[in-house]
Amino acid sequence: MTHPVPDTVGFLYPGYSAEDDYPRLEGILGGGVRLPLVHTDIGEDAHRVDALLEMGSARRLAAGVGELKERGAQAVVWACTSASFVFGWEGAHEQVRELGETTGLPTSSTSFAFAHAVQALGAERVAIAATYPEDVAELFRAFLKAAGAEVVSTRGSGIITAAEVGTWGRDEVLHLARAGDHPEAQAVLLPDTALHTAAWLPDLEEELGKPVLTANQVTVWEGLRLLGREPAHDRLGTLFAKAGR
């Protein structure tokens, strides 16, 4: 008796901060999905443009590809927002293209995951509630503008390291979302894969009364989208609740 091959999306994840969101999301989605993760060497842990450009370099990303393919990855996503949008719209495309050449698989990054998720929700106006310093948050705003979204407000939090962001709990995450919301925003975006959010997606949307997109949530959704899968689930926010409908 043969067993169906699970949909397997591999993630290149920078360093160590909120990587436990991925097994949590895998558990919620159930047995038909596998989400193996490989840690990339980040160099300096800093939400600073020069450090982020090095963090997202082709050399650092390529180093983890072999292990992901050994673990059965059918698609690969660079699970980092800041070290993808910091390259700009064209540069982020080039980053994904180079990663695709290395993997020979469908590829994307968290920045494009946000762009595609905003489009999937039909949200024309969004607010950014970022952990980053203001200058880095502004680069994400510019990236989303290039993707066709209107950003009605952008709030940075001035946090320099992913390590610090990874220590935030439910109360801090809810506060971040509330502080970054805007009355005109049709969705609120929390763009940092170092931020734990998988356990609190329903709480976030209940608190704000609108869709909330978080980095690890959209990264997994994007990987499954690359495989032609849109699994619907009511514990993973409006993005997954709308899937397949």
PDB file of C-alpha atoms in Angstrom:
ATOM      1  CA  MET A   1       0.000   0.000   0.000  1.00  0.00           C
ATOM      2  CA  THR A   2       1.429   3.342  -1.043  1.00  0.00           C
ATOM      3  CA  HIS A   3       0.988   6.464   1.020  1.00  0.00           C
ATOM      4  CA  PRO A   4       0.475   9.879  -0.551  1.00  0.00           C
ATOM      5  CA  VAL A   5       3.526  12.122  -0.535  1.00  0.00           C
ATOM      6  CA  PRO A   6       2.908  15.112   1.750  1.00  0.00           C
ATOM      7  CA  ASP A   7       3.171  18.607   0.364  1.00  0.00           C
ATOM      8  CA  THR A   8       6.638  19.646   1.536  1.00  0.00           C
ATOM      9  CA  VAL A   9       7.767  23.256   1.601  1.00  0.00           C
ATOM     10  CA  GLY A  10      11.300  23.977   2.758  1.00  0.00           C
ATOM     11  CA  PHE A  11      12.241  27.211   4.516  1.00  0.00           C
ATOM     12  CA  LEU A  12      15.577  28.968   4.786  1.00  0.00           C
ATOM     13  CA  TYR A  13      15.280  30.745   8.114  1.00  0.00           C
ATOM     14  CA  PRO A  14      17.815  33.326   9.344  1.00  0.00           C
ATOM     15  CA  GLY A  15      19.288  32.472  12.729  1.00  0.00           C
ATOM     16  CA  TYR A  16      17.231  31.506  15.769  1.00  0.00           C
ATOM     17  CA  SER A  17      14.278  33.494  17.086  1.00  0.00           C
ATOM     18  CA  ALA A  18      10.737  32.375  16.144  1.00  0.00           C
ATOM     19  CA  GLU A  19      11.506  29.243  14.131  1.00  0.00           C
ATOM     20  CA  ASP A  20       9.191  27.232  16.403  1.00  0.00           C
ATOM     21  CA  ASP A  21       6.271  28.912  14.617  1.00  0.00           C
ATOM     22  CA  TYR A  22       6.888  26.497  11.713  1.00  0.00           C
ATOM     23  CA  PRO A  23       6.320  23.179  13.534  1.00  0.00           C
ATOM     24  CA  ARG A  24       3.349  24.862  15.201  1.00  0.00           C
ATOM     25  CA  LEU A  25       1.903  25.796  11.817  1.00  0.00           C
ATOM     26  CA  GLU A  26       2.660  22.319  10.479  1.00  0.00           C
ATOM     27  CA  GLY A  27       0.757  20.800  13.393  1.00  0.00           C
ATOM     28  CA  ILE A  28      -2.246  23.051  12.806  1.00  0.00           C
ATOM     29  CA  LEU A  29      -2.327  22.270   9.088  1.00  0.00           C
ATOM     30  CA  GLY A  30      -2.220  18.526   9.662  1.00  0.00           C
ATOM     31  CA  GLY A  31      -0.509  15.449   8.271  1.00  0.00           C
ATOM     32  CA  GLY A  32      -0.700  16.290   4.577  1.00  0.00           C
ATOM     33  CA  VAL A  33       1.806  19.121   4.952  1.00  0.00           C
ATOM     34  CA  ARG A  34       5.462  19.124   5.987  1.00  0.00           C
ATOM     35  CA  LEU A  35       7.421  22.312   6.667  1.00  0.00           C
ATOM     36  CA  PRO A  36      11.122  21.465   7.155  1.00  0.00           C
ATOM     37  CA  LEU A  37      13.361  24.382   8.088  1.00  0.00           C
ATOM     38  CA  VAL A  38      17.086  25.013   7.786  1.00  0.00           C
ATOM     39  CA  HIS A  39      18.817  27.838   9.646  1.00  0.00           C
ATOM     40  CA  THR A  40      21.001  30.152   7.591  1.00  0.00           C
ATOM     41  CA  ASP A  41      24.083  31.899   8.921  1.00  0.00           C
ATOM     42  CA  ILE A  42      22.993  35.501   9.396  1.00  0.00           C
ATOM     43  CA  GLY A  43      26.334  37.121  10.113  1.00  0.00           C
ATOM     44  CA  GLU A  44      25.484  40.184  12.209  1.00  0.00           C
ATOM     45  CA  ASP A  45      22.037  40.163  13.829  1.00  0.00           C
ATOM     46  CA  ALA A  46      20.955  43.704  13.016  1.00  0.00           C
ATOM     47  CA  HIS A  47      17.984  45.376  11.337  1.00  0.00           C
ATOM     48  CA  ARG A  48      20.419  47.623   9.489  1.00  0.00           C
ATOM     49  CA  VAL A  49      20.610  47.883   5.718  1.00  0.00           C
ATOM     50  CA  ASP A  50      24.213  46.741   5.270  1.00  0.00           C
ATOM     51  CA  ALA A  51      23.778  43.785   7.613  1.00  0.00           C
ATOM     52  CA  LEU A  52      20.497  42.799   5.939  1.00  0.00           C
ATOM     53  CA  LEU A  53      22.024  42.872   2.464  1.00  0.00           C
ATOM     54  CA  GLU A  54      24.721  40.469   3.644  1.00  0.00           C
ATOM     55  CA  MET A  55      22.181  38.298   5.480  1.00  0.00           C
ATOM     56  CA  GLY A  56      20.218  37.825   2.258  1.00  0.00           C
ATOM     57  CA  SER A  57      23.210  37.249  -0.008  1.00  0.00           C
ATOM     58  CA  ALA A  58      23.071  34.402  -2.507  1.00  0.00           C
ATOM     59  CA  ARG A  59      26.049  32.732  -0.830  1.00  0.00           C
ATOM     60  CA  ARG A  60      24.362  32.525   2.570  1.00  0.00           C
ATOM     61  CA  LEU A  61      21.068  31.270   1.138  1.00  0.00           C
ATOM     62  CA  ALA A  62      22.689  28.656  -1.103  1.00  0.00           C
ATOM     63  CA  ALA A  63      24.430  27.012   1.846  1.00  0.00           C
ATOM     64  CA  GLY A  64      21.157  25.584   3.197  1.00  0.00           C
ATOM     65  CA  VAL A  65      19.632  24.362  -0.044  1.00  0.00           C
ATOM     66  CA  GLY A  66      21.169  20.877  -0.075  1.00  0.00           C
ATOM     67  CA  GLU A  67      19.746  19.952   3.316  1.00  0.00           C
ATOM     68  CA  LEU A  68      16.274  21.132   2.377  1.00  0.00           C
ATOM     69  CA  LYS A  69      16.307  19.058  -0.811  1.00  0.00           C
ATOM     70  CA  GLU A  70      17.460  16.031   1.189  1.00  0.00           C
ATOM     71  CA  ARG A  71      14.412  16.566   3.403  1.00  0.00           C
ATOM     72  CA  GLY A  72      12.088  16.400   0.419  1.00  0.00           C
ATOM     73  CA  ALA A  73      11.374  20.062  -0.242  1.00  0.00           C
ATOM     74  CA  GLN A  74       9.211  20.561  -3.322  1.00  0.00           C
ATOM     75  CA  ALA A  75       9.390  24.356  -3.038  1.00  0.00           C
ATOM     76  CA  VAL A  76      11.656  26.707  -1.079  1.00  0.00           C
ATOM     77  CA  VAL A  77      10.919  30.048   0.570  1.00  0.00           C
ATOM     78  CA  TRP A  78      13.464  32.480   2.018  1.00  0.00           C
ATOM     79  CA  ALA A  79      11.727  33.036   5.346  1.00  0.00           C
ATOM     80  CA  CYS A  80      12.896  36.585   5.928  1.00  0.00           C
ATOM     81  CA  THR A  81      11.124  39.837   5.170  1.00  0.00           C
ATOM     82  CA  SER A  82      13.752  42.497   5.858  1.00  0.00           C
ATOM     83  CA  ALA A  83      16.614  40.680   4.103  1.00  0.00           C
ATOM     84  CA  SER A  84      14.499  40.422   0.972  1.00  0.00           C
ATOM     85  CA  PHE A  85      12.689  43.782   0.643  1.00  0.00           C
ATOM     86  CA  VAL A  86      15.919  45.626   1.539  1.00  0.00           C
ATOM     87  CA  PHE A  87      17.120  44.724  -1.967  1.00  0.00           C
ATOM     88  CA  GLY A  88      14.238  46.704  -3.493  1.00  0.00           C
ATOM     89  CA  TRP A  89      11.554  45.424  -5.845  1.00  0.00           C
ATOM     90  CA  GLU A  90      13.897  44.404  -8.666  1.00  0.00           C
ATOM     91  CA  GLY A  91      16.630  43.192  -6.350  1.00  0.00           C
ATOM     92  CA  ALA A  92      14.199  40.989  -4.424  1.00  0.00           C
ATOM     93  CA  HIS A  93      13.106  39.426  -7.707  1.00  0.00           C
ATOM     94  CA  GLU A  94      16.746  38.756  -8.544  1.00  0.00           C
ATOM     95  CA  GLN A  95      17.294  37.192  -5.124  1.00  0.00           C
ATOM     96  CA  VAL A  96      14.417  34.750  -5.687  1.00  0.00           C
ATOM     97  CA  ARG A  97      15.524  34.046  -9.260  1.00  0.00           C
ATOM     98  CA  GLU A  98      19.044  33.152  -8.105  1.00  0.00           C
ATOM     99  CA  LEU A  99      17.648  30.963  -5.343  1.00  0.00           C
ATOM    100  CA  GLY A 100      15.459  29.198  -7.896  1.00  0.00           C
ATOM    101  CA  GLU A 101      18.481  28.501 -10.080  1.00  0.00           C
ATOM    102  CA  THR A 102      20.277  27.023  -7.081  1.00  0.00           C
ATOM    103  CA  THR A 103      17.377  24.863  -5.928  1.00  0.00           C
ATOM    104  CA  GLY A 104      15.807  23.917  -9.253  1.00  0.00           C
ATOM    105  CA  LEU A 105      12.490  24.326  -7.419  1.00  0.00           C
ATOM    106  CA  PRO A 106       9.709  26.919  -7.181  1.00  0.00           C
ATOM    107  CA  THR A 107      10.981  29.667  -4.879  1.00  0.00           C
ATOM    108  CA  SER A 108       9.829  32.852  -3.206  1.00  0.00           C
ATOM    109  CA  SER A 109      10.502  35.025  -0.158  1.00  0.00           C
ATOM    110  CA  THR A 110       8.490  36.465   2.688  1.00  0.00           C
ATOM    111  CA  SER A 111       8.371  39.902   1.071  1.00  0.00           C
ATOM    112  CA  PHE A 112       6.629  38.487  -1.995  1.00  0.00           C
ATOM    113  CA  ALA A 113       4.453  36.391   0.307  1.00  0.00           C
ATOM    114  CA  PHE A 114       3.125  39.624   1.814  1.00  0.00           C
ATOM    115  CA  ALA A 115       2.540  41.151  -1.620  1.00  0.00           C
ATOM    116  CA  HIS A 116       0.649  38.082  -2.828  1.00  0.00           C
ATOM    117  CA  ALA A 117      -1.333  37.739   0.408  1.00  0.00           C
ATOM    118  CA  VAL A 118      -2.481  41.377   0.247  1.00  0.00           C
ATOM    119  CA  GLN A 119      -3.657  40.738  -3.307  1.00  0.00           C
ATOM    120  CA  ALA A 120      -5.401  37.503  -2.299  1.00  0.00           C
ATOM    121  CA  LEU A 121      -7.358  39.364   0.396  1.00  0.00           C
ATOM    122  CA  GLY A 122      -8.315  42.086  -2.063  1.00  0.00           C
ATOM    123  CA  ALA A 123      -6.967  44.684   0.373  1.00  0.00           C
ATOM    124  CA  GLU A 124      -6.202  47.984  -1.355  1.00  0.00           C
ATOM    125  CA  ARG A 125      -5.102  49.911   1.760  1.00  0.00           C
ATOM    126  CA  VAL A 126      -2.848  48.428   4.425  1.00  0.00           C
ATOM    127  CA  ALA A 127      -1.024  49.498   7.578  1.00  0.00           C
ATOM    128  CA  ILE A 128       2.446  48.308   8.599  1.00  0.00           C
ATOM    129  CA  ALA A 129       3.148  47.500  12.250  1.00  0.00           C
ATOM    130  CA  ALA A 130       6.867  46.752  12.183  1.00  0.00           C
ATOM    131  CA  THR A 131       9.394  45.771  14.812  1.00  0.00           C
ATOM    132  CA  TYR A 132      12.125  47.427  12.747  1.00  0.00           C
ATOM    133  CA  PRO A 133      13.701  50.858  13.001  1.00  0.00           C
ATOM    134  CA  GLU A 134      11.810  53.491  11.003  1.00  0.00           C
ATOM    135  CA  ASP A 135      14.229  53.567   8.062  1.00  0.00           C
ATOM    136  CA  VAL A 136      13.930  49.804   7.501  1.00  0.00           C
ATOM    137  CA  ALA A 137      10.136  49.905   7.910  1.00  0.00           C
ATOM    138  CA  GLU A 138      10.061  52.607   5.240  1.00  0.00           C
ATOM    139  CA  LEU A 139      11.816  50.267   2.799  1.00  0.00           C
ATOM    140  CA  PHE A 140       9.013  47.739   3.320  1.00  0.00           C
ATOM    141  CA  ARG A 141       6.471  50.465   2.609  1.00  0.00           C
ATOM    142  CA  ALA A 142       8.259  51.233  -0.663  1.00  0.00           C
ATOM    143  CA  PHE A 143       8.294  47.527  -1.565  1.00  0.00           C
ATOM    144  CA  LEU A 144       4.539  47.200  -1.008  1.00  0.00           C
ATOM    145  CA  LYS A 145       3.923  50.356  -3.019  1.00  0.00           C
ATOM    146  CA  ALA A 146       5.840  48.767  -5.897  1.00  0.00           C
ATOM    147  CA  ALA A 147       3.548  45.742  -5.511  1.00  0.00           C
ATOM    148  CA  GLY A 148       0.499  47.977  -5.979  1.00  0.00           C
ATOM    149  CA  ALA A 149      -0.662  48.384  -2.385  1.00  0.00           C
ATOM    150  CA  GLU A 150      -1.484  51.713  -0.758  1.00  0.00           C
ATOM    151  CA  VAL A 151       0.175  51.937   2.651  1.00  0.00           C
ATOM    152  CA  VAL A 152      -1.876  54.329   4.797  1.00  0.00           C
ATOM    153  CA  SER A 153       0.451  54.187   7.804  1.00  0.00           C
ATOM    154  CA  THR A 154       3.852  52.783   8.734  1.00  0.00           C
ATOM    155  CA  ARG A 155       5.002  52.337  12.314  1.00  0.00           C
ATOM    156  CA  GLY A 156       8.468  51.157  13.279  1.00  0.00           C
ATOM    157  CA  SER A 157       9.421  50.016  16.774  1.00  0.00           C
ATOM    158  CA  GLY A 158      13.154  50.637  16.701  1.00  0.00           C
ATOM    159  CA  ILE A 159      14.153  47.047  17.532  1.00  0.00           C
ATOM    160  CA  ILE A 160      17.600  46.295  16.166  1.00  0.00           C
ATOM    161  CA  THR A 161      18.026  42.530  16.709  1.00  0.00           C
ATOM    162  CA  ALA A 162      15.912  39.541  15.767  1.00  0.00           C
ATOM    163  CA  ALA A 163      16.971  37.951  19.053  1.00  0.00           C
ATOM    164  CA  GLU A 164      15.099  40.626  20.998  1.00  0.00           C
ATOM    165  CA  VAL A 165      12.020  40.365  18.777  1.00  0.00           C
ATOM    166  CA  GLY A 166      11.934  36.608  19.369  1.00  0.00           C
ATOM    167  CA  THR A 167      11.405  37.165  23.096  1.00  0.00           C
ATOM    168  CA  TRP A 168       8.123  39.033  22.600  1.00  0.00           C
ATOM    169  CA  GLY A 169       4.993  37.281  23.842  1.00  0.00           C
ATOM    170  CA  ARG A 170       1.285  37.632  23.166  1.00  0.00           C
ATOM    171  CA  ASP A 171       0.842  40.966  24.940  1.00  0.00           C
ATOM    172  CA  GLU A 172       3.704  42.626  23.069  1.00  0.00           C
ATOM    173  CA  VAL A 173       2.484  41.297  19.720  1.00  0.00           C
ATOM    174  CA  LEU A 174      -1.081  42.500  20.339  1.00  0.00           C
ATOM    175  CA  HIS A 175       0.239  45.904  21.403  1.00  0.00           C
ATOM    176  CA  LEU A 176       2.348  46.138  18.236  1.00  0.00           C
ATOM    177  CA  ALA A 177      -0.677  45.379  16.059  1.00  0.00           C
ATOM    178  CA  ARG A 178      -2.921  47.854  17.867  1.00  0.00           C
ATOM    179  CA  ALA A 179      -0.308  50.591  17.711  1.00  0.00           C
ATOM    180  CA  GLY A 180       0.250  50.073  14.007  1.00  0.00           C
ATOM    181  CA  ASP A 181      -3.415  49.887  12.972  1.00  0.00           C
ATOM    182  CA  HIS A 182      -5.097  52.707  11.073  1.00  0.00           C
ATOM    183  CA  PRO A 183      -8.835  53.358  10.572  1.00  0.00           C
ATOM    184  CA  GLU A 184      -8.465  53.340   6.781  1.00  0.00           C
ATOM    185  CA  ALA A 185      -6.420  50.123   6.645  1.00  0.00           C
ATOM    186  CA  GLN A 186      -8.227  47.055   5.352  1.00  0.00           C
ATOM    187  CA  ALA A 187      -5.469  44.818   6.724  1.00  0.00           C
ATOM    188  CA  VAL A 188      -2.552  45.192   9.125  1.00  0.00           C
ATOM    189  CA  LEU A 189       0.847  43.686   8.313  1.00  0.00           C
ATOM    190  CA  LEU A 190       3.408  42.507  10.908  1.00  0.00           C
ATOM    191  CA  PRO A 191       6.536  41.955   8.805  1.00  0.00           C
ATOM    192  CA  ASP A 192       9.141  40.080  10.835  1.00  0.00           C
ATOM    193  CA  THR A 193       9.739  36.313  10.807  1.00  0.00           C
ATOM    194  CA  ALA A 194      11.576  36.760  14.131  1.00  0.00           C
ATOM    195  CA  LEU A 195       8.200  37.591  15.704  1.00  0.00           C
ATOM    196  CA  HIS A 196       6.126  34.759  17.192  1.00  0.00           C
ATOM    197  CA  THR A 197       2.570  35.024  15.858  1.00  0.00           C
ATOM    198  CA  ALA A 198       1.342  31.554  14.870  1.00  0.00           C
ATOM    199  CA  ALA A 199      -0.400  30.917  18.202  1.00  0.00           C
ATOM    200  CA  TRP A 200      -2.170  34.285  18.273  1.00  0.00           C
ATOM    201  CA  LEU A 201      -3.584  34.828  14.782  1.00  0.00           C
ATOM    202  CA  PRO A 202      -7.248  34.569  15.890  1.00  0.00           C
ATOM    203  CA  ASP A 203      -6.526  36.887  18.844  1.00  0.00           C
ATOM    204  CA  LEU A 204      -4.922  39.478  16.569  1.00  0.00           C
ATOM    205  CA  GLU A 205      -7.860  39.571  14.175  1.00  0.00           C
ATOM    206  CA  GLU A 206     -10.399  39.644  16.993  1.00  0.00           C
ATOM    207  CA  GLU A 207      -8.515  42.521  18.615  1.00  0.00           C
ATOM    208  CA  LEU A 208      -8.391  44.634  15.443  1.00  0.00           C
ATOM    209  CA  GLY A 209     -11.598  43.510  13.758  1.00  0.00           C
ATOM    210  CA  LYS A 210      -9.859  43.108  10.402  1.00  0.00           C
ATOM    211  CA  PRO A 211      -7.440  40.746   8.638  1.00  0.00           C
ATOM    212  CA  VAL A 212      -3.929  40.598  10.049  1.00  0.00           C
ATOM    213  CA  LEU A 213      -1.026  39.246   8.019  1.00  0.00           C
ATOM    214  CA  THR A 214       2.069  38.097   9.874  1.00  0.00           C
ATOM    215  CA  ALA A 215       5.419  37.065   8.462  1.00  0.00           C
ATOM    216  CA  ASN A 216       5.523  33.374   9.355  1.00  0.00           C
ATOM    217  CA  GLN A 217       1.838  32.947   8.462  1.00  0.00           C
ATOM    218  CA  VAL A 218       2.209  34.406   4.959  1.00  0.00           C
ATOM    219  CA  THR A 219       5.518  32.607   4.405  1.00  0.00           C
ATOM    220  CA  VAL A 220       3.880  29.204   4.890  1.00  0.00           C
ATOM    221  CA  TRP A 221       0.863  30.245   2.803  1.00  0.00           C
ATOM    222  CA  GLU A 222       3.203  31.355   0.007  1.00  0.00           C
ATOM    223  CA  GLY A 223       5.088  28.073   0.027  1.00  0.00           C
ATOM    224  CA  LEU A 224       1.877  26.085  -0.273  1.00  0.00           C
ATOM    225  CA  ARG A 225       0.690  28.450  -3.002  1.00  0.00           C
ATOM    226  CA  LEU A 226       3.840  27.602  -4.964  1.00  0.00           C
ATOM    227  CA  LEU A 227       2.693  23.976  -4.864  1.00  0.00           C
ATOM    228  CA  GLY A 228      -0.808  24.880  -6.016  1.00  0.00           C
ATOM    229  CA  ARG A 229      -2.243  24.253  -2.567  1.00  0.00           C
ATOM    230  CA  GLU A 230      -4.617  26.560  -0.685  1.00  0.00           C
ATOM    231  CA  PRO A 231      -5.539  24.700   2.496  1.00  0.00           C
ATOM    232  CA  ALA A 232      -8.430  26.348   4.326  1.00  0.00           C
ATOM    233  CA  HIS A 233      -8.147  26.638   8.093  1.00  0.00           C
ATOM    234  CA  ASP A 234     -10.029  28.728  10.621  1.00  0.00           C
ATOM    235  CA  ARG A 235      -7.169  28.989  13.160  1.00  0.00           C
ATOM    236  CA  LEU A 236      -4.731  30.750  10.831  1.00  0.00           C
ATOM    237  CA  GLY A 237      -6.490  34.036  10.141  1.00  0.00           C
ATOM    238  CA  THR A 238      -8.580  35.378   7.301  1.00  0.00           C
ATOM    239  CA  LEU A 239      -5.877  34.551   4.742  1.00  0.00           C
ATOM    240  CA  PHE A 240      -6.282  30.815   5.339  1.00  0.00           C
ATOM    241  CA  ALA A 241     -10.008  31.019   6.047  1.00  0.00           C
ATOM    242  CA  LYS A 242     -10.519  32.461   2.557  1.00  0.00           C
ATOM    243  CA  ALA A 243      -8.280  29.882   0.916  1.00  0.00           C
ATOM    244  CA  GLY A 244      -9.925  27.857  -1.795  1.00  0.00           C
ATOM    245  CA  ARG A 245     -13.113  29.907  -1.695  1.00  0.00           C
TER     246      ARG A 245
END
